[in-house]
Short mmCIF file of C-alpha atoms in Angstrom, two decimals:
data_model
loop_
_atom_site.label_atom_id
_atom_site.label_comp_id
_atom_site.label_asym_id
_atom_site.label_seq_id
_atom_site.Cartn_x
_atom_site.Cartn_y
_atom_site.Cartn_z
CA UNK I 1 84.38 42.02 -39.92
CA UNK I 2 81.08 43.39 -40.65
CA UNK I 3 79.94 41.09 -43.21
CA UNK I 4 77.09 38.08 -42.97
CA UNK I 5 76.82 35.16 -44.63
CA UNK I 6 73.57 33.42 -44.71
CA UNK I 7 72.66 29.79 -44.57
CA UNK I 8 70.10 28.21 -45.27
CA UNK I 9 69.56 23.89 -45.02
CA UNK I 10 66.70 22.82 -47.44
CA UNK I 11 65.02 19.67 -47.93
CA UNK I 12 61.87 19.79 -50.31
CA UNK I 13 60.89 23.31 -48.84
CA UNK I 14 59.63 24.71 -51.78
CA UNK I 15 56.73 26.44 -49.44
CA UNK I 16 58.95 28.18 -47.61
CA UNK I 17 61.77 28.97 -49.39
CA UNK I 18 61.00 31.91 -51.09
CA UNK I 19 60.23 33.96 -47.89
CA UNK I 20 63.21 32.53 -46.06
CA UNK I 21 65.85 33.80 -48.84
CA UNK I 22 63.30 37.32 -48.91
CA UNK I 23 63.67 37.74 -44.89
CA UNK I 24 67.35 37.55 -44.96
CA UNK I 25 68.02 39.70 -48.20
CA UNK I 26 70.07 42.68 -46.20
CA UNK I 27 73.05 40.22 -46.14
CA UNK I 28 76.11 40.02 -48.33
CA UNK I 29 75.49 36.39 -49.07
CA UNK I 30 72.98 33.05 -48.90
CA UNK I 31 73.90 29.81 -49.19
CA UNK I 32 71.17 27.18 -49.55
CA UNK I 33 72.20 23.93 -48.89
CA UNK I 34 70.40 21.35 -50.34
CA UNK I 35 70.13 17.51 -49.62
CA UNK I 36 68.93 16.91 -53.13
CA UNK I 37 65.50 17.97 -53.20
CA UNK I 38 62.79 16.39 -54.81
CA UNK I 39 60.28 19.23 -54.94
CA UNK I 40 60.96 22.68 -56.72
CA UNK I 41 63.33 23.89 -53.55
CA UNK I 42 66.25 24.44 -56.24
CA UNK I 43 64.32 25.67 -59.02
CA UNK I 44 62.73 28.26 -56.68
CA UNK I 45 65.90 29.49 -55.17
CA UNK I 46 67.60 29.17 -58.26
CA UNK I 47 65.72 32.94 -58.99
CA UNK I 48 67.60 34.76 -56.41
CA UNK I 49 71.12 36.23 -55.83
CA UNK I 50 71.91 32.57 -53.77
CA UNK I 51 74.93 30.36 -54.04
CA UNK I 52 73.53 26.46 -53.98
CA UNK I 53 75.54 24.22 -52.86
CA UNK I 54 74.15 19.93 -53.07
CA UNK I 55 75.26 17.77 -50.64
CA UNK I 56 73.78 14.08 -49.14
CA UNK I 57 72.69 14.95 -46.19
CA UNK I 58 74.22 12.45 -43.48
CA UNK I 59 73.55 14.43 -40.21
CA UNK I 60 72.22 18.15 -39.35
CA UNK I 61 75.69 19.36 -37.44
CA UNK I 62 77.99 18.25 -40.38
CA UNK I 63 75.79 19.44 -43.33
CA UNK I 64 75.53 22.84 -41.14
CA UNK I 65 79.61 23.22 -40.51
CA UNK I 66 80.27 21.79 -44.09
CA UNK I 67 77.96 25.44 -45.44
CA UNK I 68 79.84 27.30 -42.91
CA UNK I 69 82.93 26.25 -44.33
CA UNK I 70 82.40 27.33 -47.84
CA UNK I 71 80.95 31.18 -46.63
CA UNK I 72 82.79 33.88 -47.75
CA UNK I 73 82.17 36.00 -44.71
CA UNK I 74 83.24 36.56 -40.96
CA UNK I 75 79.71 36.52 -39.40
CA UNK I 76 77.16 33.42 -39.91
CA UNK I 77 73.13 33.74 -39.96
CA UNK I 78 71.99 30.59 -40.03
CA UNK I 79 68.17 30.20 -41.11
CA UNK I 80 65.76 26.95 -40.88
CA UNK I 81 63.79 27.52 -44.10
CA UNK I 82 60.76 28.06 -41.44
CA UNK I 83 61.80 30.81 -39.99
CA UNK I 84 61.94 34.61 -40.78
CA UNK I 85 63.87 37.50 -39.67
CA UNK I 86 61.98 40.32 -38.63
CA UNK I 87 62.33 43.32 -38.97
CA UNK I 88 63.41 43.96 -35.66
CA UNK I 89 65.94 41.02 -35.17
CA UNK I 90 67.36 42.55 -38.77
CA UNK I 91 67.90 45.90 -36.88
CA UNK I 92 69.39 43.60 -34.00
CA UNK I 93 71.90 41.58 -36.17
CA UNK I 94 73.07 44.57 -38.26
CA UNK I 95 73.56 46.31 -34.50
CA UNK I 96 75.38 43.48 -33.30
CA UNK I 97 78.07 42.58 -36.18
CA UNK I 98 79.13 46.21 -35.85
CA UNK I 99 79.62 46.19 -32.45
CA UNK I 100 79.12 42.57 -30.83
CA UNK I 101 80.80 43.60 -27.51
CA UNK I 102 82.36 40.74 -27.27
CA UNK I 103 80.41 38.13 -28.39
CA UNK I 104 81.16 35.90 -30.11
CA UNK I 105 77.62 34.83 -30.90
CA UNK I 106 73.81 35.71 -30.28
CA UNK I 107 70.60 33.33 -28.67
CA UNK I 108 67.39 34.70 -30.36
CA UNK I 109 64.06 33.53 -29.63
CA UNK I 110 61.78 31.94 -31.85
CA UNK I 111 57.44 32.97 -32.17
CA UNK I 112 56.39 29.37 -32.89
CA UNK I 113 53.23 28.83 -34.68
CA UNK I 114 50.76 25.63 -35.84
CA UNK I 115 48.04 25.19 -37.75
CA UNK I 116 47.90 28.75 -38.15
CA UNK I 117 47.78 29.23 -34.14
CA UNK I 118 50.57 30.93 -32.22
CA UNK I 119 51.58 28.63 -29.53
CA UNK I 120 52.28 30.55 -26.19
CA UNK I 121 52.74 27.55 -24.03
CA UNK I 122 53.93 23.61 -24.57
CA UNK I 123 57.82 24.74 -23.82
CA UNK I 124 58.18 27.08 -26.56
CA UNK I 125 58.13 29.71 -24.58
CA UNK I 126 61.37 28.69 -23.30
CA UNK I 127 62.45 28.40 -27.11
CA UNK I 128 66.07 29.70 -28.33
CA UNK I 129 68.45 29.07 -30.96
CA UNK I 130 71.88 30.58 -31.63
CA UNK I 131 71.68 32.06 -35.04
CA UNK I 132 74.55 34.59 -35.36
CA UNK I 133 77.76 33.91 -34.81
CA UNK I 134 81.82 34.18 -35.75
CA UNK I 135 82.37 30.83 -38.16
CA UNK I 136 85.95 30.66 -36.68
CA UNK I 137 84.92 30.68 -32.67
CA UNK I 138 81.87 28.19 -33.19
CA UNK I 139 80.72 25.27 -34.83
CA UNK I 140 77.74 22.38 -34.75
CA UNK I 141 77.97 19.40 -32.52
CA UNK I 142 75.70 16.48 -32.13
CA UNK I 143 73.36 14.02 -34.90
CA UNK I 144 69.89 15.09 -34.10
CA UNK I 145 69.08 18.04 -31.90
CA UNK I 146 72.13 19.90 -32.49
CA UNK I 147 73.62 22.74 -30.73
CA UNK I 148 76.46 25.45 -31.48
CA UNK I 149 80.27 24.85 -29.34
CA UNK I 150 81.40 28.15 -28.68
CA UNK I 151 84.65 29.58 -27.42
CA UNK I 152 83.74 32.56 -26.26
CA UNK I 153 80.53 34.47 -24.48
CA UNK I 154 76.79 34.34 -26.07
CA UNK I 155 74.87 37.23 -25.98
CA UNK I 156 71.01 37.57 -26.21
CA UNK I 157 68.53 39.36 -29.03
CA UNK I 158 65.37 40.94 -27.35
CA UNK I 159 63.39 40.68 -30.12
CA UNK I 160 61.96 36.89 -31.69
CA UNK I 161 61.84 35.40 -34.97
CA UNK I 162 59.41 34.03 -36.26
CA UNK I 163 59.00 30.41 -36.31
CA UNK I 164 56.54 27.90 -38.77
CA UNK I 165 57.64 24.41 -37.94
CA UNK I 166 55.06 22.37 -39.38
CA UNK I 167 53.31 23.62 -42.61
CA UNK I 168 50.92 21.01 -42.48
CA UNK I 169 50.20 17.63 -39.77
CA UNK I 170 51.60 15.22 -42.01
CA UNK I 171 55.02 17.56 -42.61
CA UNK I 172 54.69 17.37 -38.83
CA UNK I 173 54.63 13.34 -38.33
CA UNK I 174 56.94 13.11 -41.19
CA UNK I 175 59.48 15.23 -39.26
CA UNK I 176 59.03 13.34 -36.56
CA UNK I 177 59.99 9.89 -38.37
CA UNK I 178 62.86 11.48 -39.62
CA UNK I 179 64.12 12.89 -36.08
CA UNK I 180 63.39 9.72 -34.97
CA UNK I 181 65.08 7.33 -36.99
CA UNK I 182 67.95 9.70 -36.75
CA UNK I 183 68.03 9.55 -32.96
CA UNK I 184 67.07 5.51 -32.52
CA UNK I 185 70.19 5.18 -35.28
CA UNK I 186 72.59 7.05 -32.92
CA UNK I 187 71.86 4.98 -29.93
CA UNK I 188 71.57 1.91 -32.07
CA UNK I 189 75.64 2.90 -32.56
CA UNK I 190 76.30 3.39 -29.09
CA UNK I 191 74.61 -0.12 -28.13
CA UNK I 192 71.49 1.36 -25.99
CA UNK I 193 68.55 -1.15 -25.52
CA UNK I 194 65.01 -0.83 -25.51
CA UNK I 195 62.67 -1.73 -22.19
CA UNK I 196 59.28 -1.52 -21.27
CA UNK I 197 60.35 1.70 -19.24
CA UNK I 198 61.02 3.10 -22.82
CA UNK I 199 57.70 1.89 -24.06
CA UNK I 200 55.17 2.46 -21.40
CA UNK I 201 56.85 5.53 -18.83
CA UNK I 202 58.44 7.70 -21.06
CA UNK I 203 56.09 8.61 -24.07
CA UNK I 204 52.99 9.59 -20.85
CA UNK I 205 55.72 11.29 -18.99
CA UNK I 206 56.84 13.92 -22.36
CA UNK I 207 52.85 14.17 -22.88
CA UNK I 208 52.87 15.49 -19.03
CA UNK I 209 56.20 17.77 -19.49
CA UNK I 210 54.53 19.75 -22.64
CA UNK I 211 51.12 19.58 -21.11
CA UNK I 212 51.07 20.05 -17.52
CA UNK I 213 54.21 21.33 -16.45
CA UNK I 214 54.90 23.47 -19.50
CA UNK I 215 51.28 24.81 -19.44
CA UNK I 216 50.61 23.38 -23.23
CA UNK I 217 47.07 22.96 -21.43
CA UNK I 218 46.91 27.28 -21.81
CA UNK I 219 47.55 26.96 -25.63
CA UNK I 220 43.56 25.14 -26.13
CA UNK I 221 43.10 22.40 -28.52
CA UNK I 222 46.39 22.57 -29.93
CA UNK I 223 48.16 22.31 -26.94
CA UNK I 224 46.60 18.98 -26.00
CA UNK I 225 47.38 17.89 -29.84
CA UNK I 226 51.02 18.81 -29.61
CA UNK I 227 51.37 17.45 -26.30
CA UNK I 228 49.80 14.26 -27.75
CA UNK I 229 52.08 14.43 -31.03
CA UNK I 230 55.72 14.67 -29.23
CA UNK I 231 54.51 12.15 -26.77
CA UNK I 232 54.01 9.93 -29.60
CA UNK I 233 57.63 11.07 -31.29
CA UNK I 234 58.95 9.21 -28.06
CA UNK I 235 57.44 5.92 -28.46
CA UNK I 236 58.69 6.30 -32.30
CA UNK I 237 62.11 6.53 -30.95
CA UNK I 238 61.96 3.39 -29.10
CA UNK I 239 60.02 1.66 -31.40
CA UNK I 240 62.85 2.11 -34.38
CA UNK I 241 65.60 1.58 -31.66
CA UNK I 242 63.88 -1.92 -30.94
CA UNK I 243 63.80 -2.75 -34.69
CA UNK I 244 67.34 -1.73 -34.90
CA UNK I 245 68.00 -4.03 -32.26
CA UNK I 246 66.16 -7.06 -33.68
CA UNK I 247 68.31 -6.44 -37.45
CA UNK I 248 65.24 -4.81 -38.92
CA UNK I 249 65.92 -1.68 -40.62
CA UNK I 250 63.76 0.59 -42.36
CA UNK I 251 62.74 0.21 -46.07
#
């Protein structure tokens, strides 16, 4: 009961790659899941001790629980391809898969960095993912922003991984097209519409959340520019719901 499987999801993350399999080398197996990368992603990971698995991607919770299901082991790290374990969180996870006291899974927090600047402020300081858990008491739920359903108690790491979302600004506006189109595609399903609420209230009100009230103003030019950026991923939302809407879909 002691054993870890690794995952990690890749698509075209042939910067990051390398270090992601490298920070998560103490476990007894990595998966990279792959939704048919177009960059050297494979190649690269093709070098290690990893099994590959290829799979269309059709939403993050299913291509997440379809890895799960093919690990070999009782425990489950999953791993963005941005992230790294450090050394203390390895000490932690190693710790808790001996004795998890009851857990059934573990919250860690994540360092989050851009353009080379760690960001203190803008809400992620309130940052946490579940990372480790039992594959048989948990499993991903939702299209876009998922989360882990758990039966059973989450415990909490002390330490924090460390997090590189956006390797460069256009990764960063690409990401947010693809979250986007994901999201306006979900409540294009469940018959949502689009109003000038949507439009003109909502993209200045995230800007404020970030900037104000989560203090992204304390983070210097960069918070104002991520403040800016995910007010802007709202408006992209809407914009793709109302094409949706209209019968126009993306090329």
């Amino acid at each position: 009961m002691t054993k870890i499987s690794a995952i990690i999801p890749t698509l075209n993350e042939e910067i990051h790659i390398t270090d992601a399999i490298k920070s998560v080398s103490f476990v007894d197996e990595i998966i990279v899941i792959d939704s048919f990368s177009t960059d050297k992603t494979v190649s690269i990971a093709e070098k290690y001790n990893v099994k590959i698995i290829k799979r269309k991607f059709d939403d993050f919770s299913s291509q997440k629980n379809f890895a799960i299901s093919q690990a070999k082991h009782p425990w489950i790290y999953l791993l963005d391809a941005d992230e790294r374990v450090t050394p203390k969180v390895k000490k932690e996870i190693l710790e808790a898969v001996k004795n998890p006291n009851g857990f059934v899974g573990f919250y860690v927090r994540r360092t989050f960095y851009f353009a080379n600047q760690k960001i203190n402020y803008c809400g992620w300081q309130r940052d946490k993912v579940v990372r480790l858990f039992l594959k048989e008491h948990c499993k991903y739920v939702g299209v876009v922003h998922e989360r882990i359903k758990t039966i059973g108690e989450l415990g909490f790491f002390k330490h924090k991984i460390d997090h590189f979302g956006y390797r460069s600004y256009n990764h960063f506006i690409a990401k947010i097209h693809h979250y986007a189109s994901l999201k306006a595609r979900d409540l294009h399903k469940r018959g949502k519409k689009v109003g000038l609420f949507h439009i003109l209230v909502k993209p200045p009100a995230r800007f404020f959340i970030h900037y104000i009230i989560r203090l992204g103003f304390l983070d210097g030019f960069a918070g104002i520019i991520l403040a800016k950026t995910l007010a802007y991923s709202v408006l992209t939302r809407y914009i793709k719901l109302w094409l949706l809407n209209k019968g126009i879909k993306e090329s």
